[in-house]
PDB file of C-alpha atoms in Angstrom:
ATOM      1  CA  MET A   1     -21.477  -4.823 -12.596  1.00 49.00           C
ATOM      2  CA  SER A   2     -22.985  -8.152 -12.371  1.00 51.00           C
ATOM      3  CA  THR A   3     -21.671 -10.875 -10.129  1.00 59.00           C
ATOM      4  CA  THR A   4     -21.157 -13.081 -13.488  1.00 77.00           C
ATOM      5  CA  GLN A   5     -19.323 -10.464 -15.357  1.00 78.00           C
ATOM      6  CA  SER A   6     -17.260  -9.448 -12.153  1.00 80.00           C
ATOM      7  CA  GLU A   7     -16.718 -13.422 -12.187  1.00 86.00           C
ATOM      8  CA  ARG A   8     -15.884 -13.743 -15.774  1.00 88.00           C
ATOM      9  CA  LEU A   9     -13.646 -10.640 -15.678  1.00 92.00           C
ATOM     10  CA  ARG A  10     -11.552 -11.966 -12.379  1.00 92.00           C
ATOM     11  CA  GLU A  11     -10.945 -15.223 -14.408  1.00 93.00           C
ATOM     12  CA  LEU A  12      -9.662 -13.521 -17.419  1.00 93.00           C
ATOM     13  CA  LEU A  13      -7.832 -11.237 -15.666  1.00 94.00           C
ATOM     14  CA  GLU A  14      -6.309 -12.151 -12.862  1.00 94.00           C
ATOM     15  CA  PRO A  15      -3.677 -14.696 -14.320  1.00 95.00           C
ATOM     16  CA  LEU A  16      -2.435 -11.958 -16.468  1.00 94.00           C
ATOM     17  CA  VAL A  17      -2.014  -9.680 -13.290  1.00 94.00           C
ATOM     18  CA  ALA A  18      -0.255 -12.456 -11.724  1.00 94.00           C
ATOM     19  CA  SER A  19       2.013 -13.189 -14.592  1.00 94.00           C
ATOM     20  CA  GLN A  20       3.039  -9.175 -13.973  1.00 92.00           C
ATOM     21  CA  GLY A  21       4.035 -10.270 -10.182  1.00 92.00           C
ATOM     22  CA  LEU A  22       0.855  -8.256  -8.997  1.00 93.00           C
ATOM     23  CA  ASP A  23      -2.518  -9.399  -7.222  1.00 92.00           C
ATOM     24  CA  LEU A  24      -5.390  -8.342  -8.727  1.00 93.00           C
ATOM     25  CA  GLU A  25      -7.234  -6.222  -5.920  1.00 90.00           C
ATOM     26  CA  GLU A  26     -10.442  -5.039  -7.184  1.00 90.00           C
ATOM     27  CA  ILE A  27     -12.441  -4.817 -10.328  1.00 92.00           C
ATOM     28  CA  ALA A  28     -15.195  -2.561 -10.836  1.00 90.00           C
ATOM     29  CA  VAL A  29     -17.338  -1.317 -13.999  1.00 90.00           C
ATOM     30  CA  ASP A  30     -19.268   1.949 -13.923  1.00 89.00           C
ATOM     31  CA  ALA A  31     -21.384   3.535 -16.154  1.00 86.00           C
ATOM     32  CA  VAL A  32     -20.109   7.143 -17.035  1.00 81.00           C
ATOM     33  CA  GLY A  33     -22.627   8.886 -19.782  1.00 82.00           C
ATOM     34  CA  ARG A  34     -23.116   6.417 -22.570  1.00 80.00           C
ATOM     35  CA  LYS A  35     -19.210   5.072 -21.951  1.00 84.00           C
ATOM     36  CA  ARG A  36     -18.301   2.185 -19.400  1.00 90.00           C
ATOM     37  CA  VAL A  37     -15.136   2.473 -17.250  1.00 92.00           C
ATOM     38  CA  LEU A  38     -13.365  -0.787 -16.202  1.00 93.00           C
ATOM     39  CA  ARG A  39     -11.518   0.353 -13.480  1.00 93.00           C
ATOM     40  CA  VAL A  40      -8.445  -2.443 -12.280  1.00 94.00           C
ATOM     41  CA  VAL A  41      -6.715  -2.386  -8.966  1.00 93.00           C
ATOM     42  CA  VAL A  42      -3.514  -4.269  -8.619  1.00 93.00           C
ATOM     43  CA  ASP A  43      -0.753  -3.918  -6.167  1.00 91.00           C
ATOM     44  CA  SER A  44       2.459  -6.225  -4.870  1.00 88.00           C
ATOM     45  CA  ASP A  45       4.223  -6.613  -1.478  1.00 83.00           C
ATOM     46  CA  THR A  46       6.769  -3.886  -3.124  1.00 83.00           C
ATOM     47  CA  GLY A  47       4.516  -1.288  -4.741  1.00 80.00           C
ATOM     48  CA  ALA A  48       3.858  -1.051  -8.538  1.00 82.00           C
ATOM     49  CA  ASP A  49       5.706   1.798 -10.367  1.00 86.00           C
ATOM     50  CA  LEU A  50       4.286   3.385 -13.538  1.00 90.00           C
ATOM     51  CA  ASP A  51       6.094   1.227 -15.671  1.00 92.00           C
ATOM     52  CA  LEU A  52       4.685  -1.860 -14.656  1.00 92.00           C
ATOM     53  CA  ILE A  53       1.226  -0.538 -14.407  1.00 93.00           C
ATOM     54  CA  ALA A  54       1.635   0.486 -18.030  1.00 94.00           C
ATOM     55  CA  ASP A  55       2.563  -2.843 -18.992  1.00 94.00           C
ATOM     56  CA  VAL A  56       0.030  -4.643 -17.139  1.00 95.00           C
ATOM     57  CA  SER A  57      -2.536  -2.042 -18.778  1.00 95.00           C
ATOM     58  CA  ARG A  58      -1.170  -3.292 -22.360  1.00 95.00           C
ATOM     59  CA  VAL A  59      -1.541  -6.578 -21.293  1.00 95.00           C
ATOM     60  CA  LEU A  60      -4.909  -6.350 -20.057  1.00 95.00           C
ATOM     61  CA  SER A  61      -5.957  -4.598 -22.744  1.00 94.00           C
ATOM     62  CA  ALA A  62      -5.123  -6.774 -25.463  1.00 93.00           C
ATOM     63  CA  LYS A  63      -6.542  -9.747 -23.736  1.00 94.00           C
ATOM     64  CA  LEU A  64     -10.036  -7.608 -23.419  1.00 93.00           C
ATOM     65  CA  ASP A  65      -9.594  -6.808 -26.885  1.00 91.00           C
ATOM     66  CA  GLU A  66      -9.693 -10.274 -28.144  1.00 91.00           C
ATOM     67  CA  SER A  67     -12.240 -11.567 -25.811  1.00 89.00           C
ATOM     68  CA  ASP A  68     -16.156 -10.766 -25.371  1.00 83.00           C
ATOM     69  CA  ALA A  69     -15.889  -9.867 -21.757  1.00 86.00           C
ATOM     70  CA  MET A  70     -16.750  -6.483 -22.293  1.00 87.00           C
ATOM     71  CA  GLY A  71     -19.544  -6.612 -24.718  1.00 81.00           C
ATOM     72  CA  ASP A  72     -19.554  -4.615 -27.787  1.00 80.00           C
ATOM     73  CA  ALA A  73     -20.271  -1.137 -26.037  1.00 80.00           C
ATOM     74  CA  GLU A  74     -17.305   1.010 -26.109  1.00 86.00           C
ATOM     75  CA  TYR A  75     -15.459   1.277 -22.513  1.00 90.00           C
ATOM     76  CA  THR A  76     -12.256   2.795 -20.991  1.00 92.00           C
ATOM     77  CA  LEU A  77      -9.777   0.701 -19.240  1.00 94.00           C
ATOM     78  CA  GLU A  78      -7.866   2.219 -15.755  1.00 94.00           C
ATOM     79  CA  VAL A  79      -5.388   0.235 -14.449  1.00 95.00           C
ATOM     80  CA  GLY A  80      -4.048   1.724 -11.244  1.00 93.00           C
ATOM     81  CA  THR A  81      -3.007   0.702  -7.361  1.00 90.00           C
ATOM     82  CA  PRO A  82      -5.089   1.260  -4.361  1.00 87.00           C
ATOM     83  CA  GLY A  83      -4.201   4.522  -3.190  1.00 81.00           C
ATOM     84  CA  ALA A  84      -2.708   6.069   0.282  1.00 75.00           C
ATOM     85  CA  GLU A  85      -5.740   5.314   2.407  1.00 79.00           C
ATOM     86  CA  ARG A  86      -6.434   1.716   1.230  1.00 83.00           C
ATOM     87  CA  SER A  87      -9.191  -0.538   3.360  1.00 88.00           C
ATOM     88  CA  LEU A  88      -7.290  -3.396   4.391  1.00 93.00           C
ATOM     89  CA  THR A  89      -9.484  -6.519   3.929  1.00 90.00           C
ATOM     90  CA  GLU A  90      -6.964  -9.469   3.252  1.00 92.00           C
ATOM     91  CA  HIS A  91      -4.218 -10.700   5.266  1.00 93.00           C
ATOM     92  CA  ARG A  92      -1.548  -9.598   2.533  1.00 91.00           C
ATOM     93  CA  HIS A  93      -2.977  -5.831   2.853  1.00 92.00           C
ATOM     94  CA  TYR A  94      -2.085  -6.164   6.662  1.00 94.00           C
ATOM     95  CA  VAL A  95       1.308  -7.174   6.015  1.00 93.00           C
ATOM     96  CA  ARG A  96       1.714  -4.538   3.574  1.00 91.00           C
ATOM     97  CA  ALA A  97       0.612  -1.779   6.125  1.00 92.00           C
ATOM     98  CA  THR A  98       3.633  -2.749   8.592  1.00 93.00           C
ATOM     99  CA  ASP A  99       4.878   0.519   9.980  1.00 93.00           C
ATOM    100  CA  ARG A 100       1.725   2.254   8.816  1.00 92.00           C
ATOM    101  CA  LEU A 101      -0.648   3.910  10.769  1.00 94.00           C
ATOM    102  CA  VAL A 102      -4.276   2.324  10.713  1.00 95.00           C
ATOM    103  CA  ARG A 103      -7.566   3.243  11.954  1.00 95.00           C
ATOM    104  CA  PHE A 104      -9.302   0.476  13.198  1.00 96.00           C
ATOM    105  CA  GLN A 105     -13.005  -0.092  13.751  1.00 95.00           C
ATOM    106  CA  LEU A 106     -13.546  -3.074  16.547  1.00 95.00           C
ATOM    107  CA  HIS A 107     -16.625  -5.416  16.499  1.00 91.00           C
ATOM    108  CA  GLU A 108     -17.238  -4.489  20.173  1.00 89.00           C
ATOM    109  CA  GLY A 109     -17.606  -0.966  19.183  1.00 89.00           C
ATOM    110  CA  GLY A 110     -15.002   1.953  19.294  1.00 91.00           C
ATOM    111  CA  GLU A 111     -12.014   2.805  17.245  1.00 94.00           C
ATOM    112  CA  LEU A 112      -8.387   2.624  17.748  1.00 93.00           C
ATOM    113  CA  VAL A 113      -5.711   4.147  15.836  1.00 93.00           C
ATOM    114  CA  ALA A 114      -2.397   2.687  15.665  1.00 95.00           C
ATOM    115  CA  ARG A 115       0.549   1.489  14.054  1.00 95.00           C
ATOM    116  CA  VAL A 116       1.190  -1.777  12.459  1.00 96.00           C
ATOM    117  CA  LEU A 117       4.343  -3.201  13.925  1.00 96.00           C
ATOM    118  CA  ALA A 118       3.894  -7.383  13.037  1.00 96.00           C
ATOM    119  CA  VAL A 119       1.534  -9.495  11.355  1.00 96.00           C
ATOM    120  CA  ASP A 120       0.730 -13.003  11.781  1.00 95.00           C
ATOM    121  CA  GLU A 121      -1.871 -15.611  11.002  1.00 95.00           C
ATOM    122  CA  ASP A 122      -4.207 -14.295  13.768  1.00 95.00           C
ATOM    123  CA  GLY A 123      -3.804 -10.570  14.364  1.00 95.00           C
ATOM    124  CA  VAL A 124      -1.656  -7.504  14.304  1.00 96.00           C
ATOM    125  CA  ASP A 125       1.152  -6.647  17.176  1.00 96.00           C
ATOM    126  CA  LEU A 126       0.205  -2.571  17.189  1.00 95.00           C
ATOM    127  CA  GLU A 127       1.819   0.594  18.624  1.00 94.00           C
ATOM    128  CA  VAL A 128      -0.702   2.870  20.198  1.00 92.00           C
ATOM    129  CA  PRO A 129       0.555   6.654  20.424  1.00 89.00           C
ATOM    130  CA  GLY A 130       0.621   7.814  23.661  1.00 84.00           C
ATOM    131  CA  VAL A 131      -1.533  10.718  24.491  1.00 83.00           C
ATOM    132  CA  LYS A 132      -0.874  14.118  26.482  1.00 83.00           C
ATOM    133  CA  GLY A 133       3.089  13.363  26.792  1.00 82.00           C
ATOM    134  CA  ARG A 134       2.271   9.433  27.632  1.00 88.00           C
ATOM    135  CA  LYS A 135       4.755   6.891  26.024  1.00 91.00           C
ATOM    136  CA  ALA A 136       3.361   4.647  23.285  1.00 88.00           C
ATOM    137  CA  THR A 137       2.473   1.027  24.236  1.00 90.00           C
ATOM    138  CA  THR A 138       1.829  -2.047  22.479  1.00 93.00           C
ATOM    139  CA  ARG A 139      -1.285  -4.074  21.744  1.00 93.00           C
ATOM    140  CA  ARG A 140      -2.473  -7.274  20.226  1.00 95.00           C
ATOM    141  CA  LEU A 141      -5.377  -7.150  17.983  1.00 95.00           C
ATOM    142  CA  ALA A 142      -6.712 -10.475  16.694  1.00 95.00           C
ATOM    143  CA  PHE A 143      -8.210 -10.408  13.266  1.00 96.00           C
ATOM    144  CA  GLY A 144     -11.611 -11.583  14.560  1.00 94.00           C
ATOM    145  CA  ASP A 145     -11.862  -8.248  16.681  1.00 95.00           C
ATOM    146  CA  ILE A 146     -11.699  -6.075  13.635  1.00 95.00           C
ATOM    147  CA  ASP A 147     -14.400  -4.788  11.798  1.00 95.00           C
ATOM    148  CA  LYS A 148     -12.914  -2.409   9.422  1.00 95.00           C
ATOM    149  CA  ALA A 149      -9.199  -0.971   8.942  1.00 95.00           C
ATOM    150  CA  ARG A 150      -7.949   1.623   6.935  1.00 94.00           C
ATOM    151  CA  VAL A 151      -4.608   2.821   6.322  1.00 93.00           C
ATOM    152  CA  GLN A 152      -4.082   6.847   7.518  1.00 92.00           C
ATOM    153  CA  VAL A 153      -2.223   9.209   5.302  1.00 88.00           C
ATOM    154  CA  GLU A 154       0.769  10.914   7.984  1.00 86.00           C
ATOM    155  CA  PHE A 155       1.806  14.437   6.688  1.00 83.00           C
ATOM    156  CA  ASN A 156       4.539  15.119   9.516  1.00 76.00           C
ATOM    157  CA  ARG A 157       5.923  11.812  10.499  1.00 67.00           C
ATOM    158  CA  LYS A 158       9.748  11.753  10.152  1.00 58.00           C
ATOM    159  CA  ASP A 159      10.968   8.841   8.164  1.00 56.00           C
ATOM    160  CA  THR A 160      13.196   6.895  10.204  1.00 52.00           C
ATOM    161  CA  THR A 161      15.639   5.790   7.110  1.00 46.00           C
ATOM    162  CA  ASP A 162      15.863   9.126   6.334  1.00 45.00           C
ATOM    163  CA  ALA A 163      17.032  10.427   9.689  1.00 42.00           C
ATOM    164  CA  ALA A 164      19.408   7.430   9.978  1.00 43.00           C
ATOM    165  CA  GLY A 165      20.763   8.472   6.604  1.00 43.00           C
ATOM    166  CA  ALA A 166      21.098  12.140   7.761  1.00 44.00           C
ATOM    167  CA  GLN A 167      22.702  11.012  10.623  1.00 45.00           C
ATOM    168  CA  ASN A 168      25.246   8.774   8.944  1.00 43.00           C
ATOM    169  CA  ALA A 169      25.933  11.543   6.371  1.00 45.00           C
ATOM    170  CA  GLN A 170      26.945  13.927   9.457  1.00 48.00           C
ATOM    171  CA  ASN A 171      28.783  11.502  10.925  1.00 44.00           C
ATOM    172  CA  ALA A 172      31.203  11.052   7.926  1.00 44.00           C
ATOM    173  CA  GLN A 173      31.245  14.851   7.437  1.00 46.00           C
ATOM    174  CA  ASN A 174      32.431  15.102  11.193  1.00 45.00           C
ATOM    175  CA  ALA A 175      35.173  12.390  10.398  1.00 44.00           C
ATOM    176  CA  LYS A 176      36.138  14.115   7.268  1.00 45.00           C
ATOM    177  CA  ASN A 177      36.478  17.535   8.860  1.00 45.00           C
ATOM    178  CA  ALA A 178      38.410  15.734  11.982  1.00 45.00           C
ATOM    179  CA  LYS A 179      40.881  14.169   9.335  1.00 45.00           C
ATOM    180  CA  ASN A 180      41.222  17.692   7.503  1.00 45.00           C
ATOM    181  CA  ASN A 181      41.821  19.310  10.933  1.00 45.00           C
ATOM    182  CA  ASP A 182      44.527  16.696  11.679  1.00 46.00           C
ATOM    183  CA  THR A 183      46.228  17.377   8.320  1.00 42.00           C
ATOM    184  CA  THR A 184      46.006  21.323   8.607  1.00 41.00           C
ATOM    185  CA  GLU A 185      48.024  20.585  12.104  1.00 44.00           C
ATOM    186  CA  ASP A 186      50.508  18.413  10.981  1.00 46.00           C
ATOM    187  CA  GLU A 187      51.254  20.885   7.618  1.00 46.00           C
ATOM    188  CA  GLU A 188      51.433  23.731  10.105  1.00 47.00           C
ATOM    189  CA  ALA A 189      53.815  22.210  12.559  1.00 46.00           C
TER     190      ALA A 189
END
């Protein structure tokens, strides 16, 4: 896609995406056989569910139909979110990756895999997992030291909110059982 077409599409679509409470992350036009595919990637701090994606798709489709931004040739519009292993390129991406595991490629060379704890204007605070039974450590990484960063998919991480919820449910059940035991003892006496 030419820079001019990319800029025109961004100027046309970004206000519409923003009006839906989302950020326009990426625009790409790819040739697929004789047709073209316009891929629009959107996101927000709270994510985007399927209903919101469908709403945005309808709004963008209507605007594209009334403009000549895509020319006369047929095209397919695809609207989606960045995906699980997204690259972090903007400050807001790092904020959205808080509590996620991220693989960092460093300018000095080397690689670091760590969990994002906090983000400010200058960089990120990280928790580096312990190796071979060692405890995790914290580290500060300035944005200037980061060459690339990509969120990692975690299949075996226990969700701390689920664990807390399960513990609360167990505590409530224990309290209920204790109350029932007290009632049963009173009835027997």
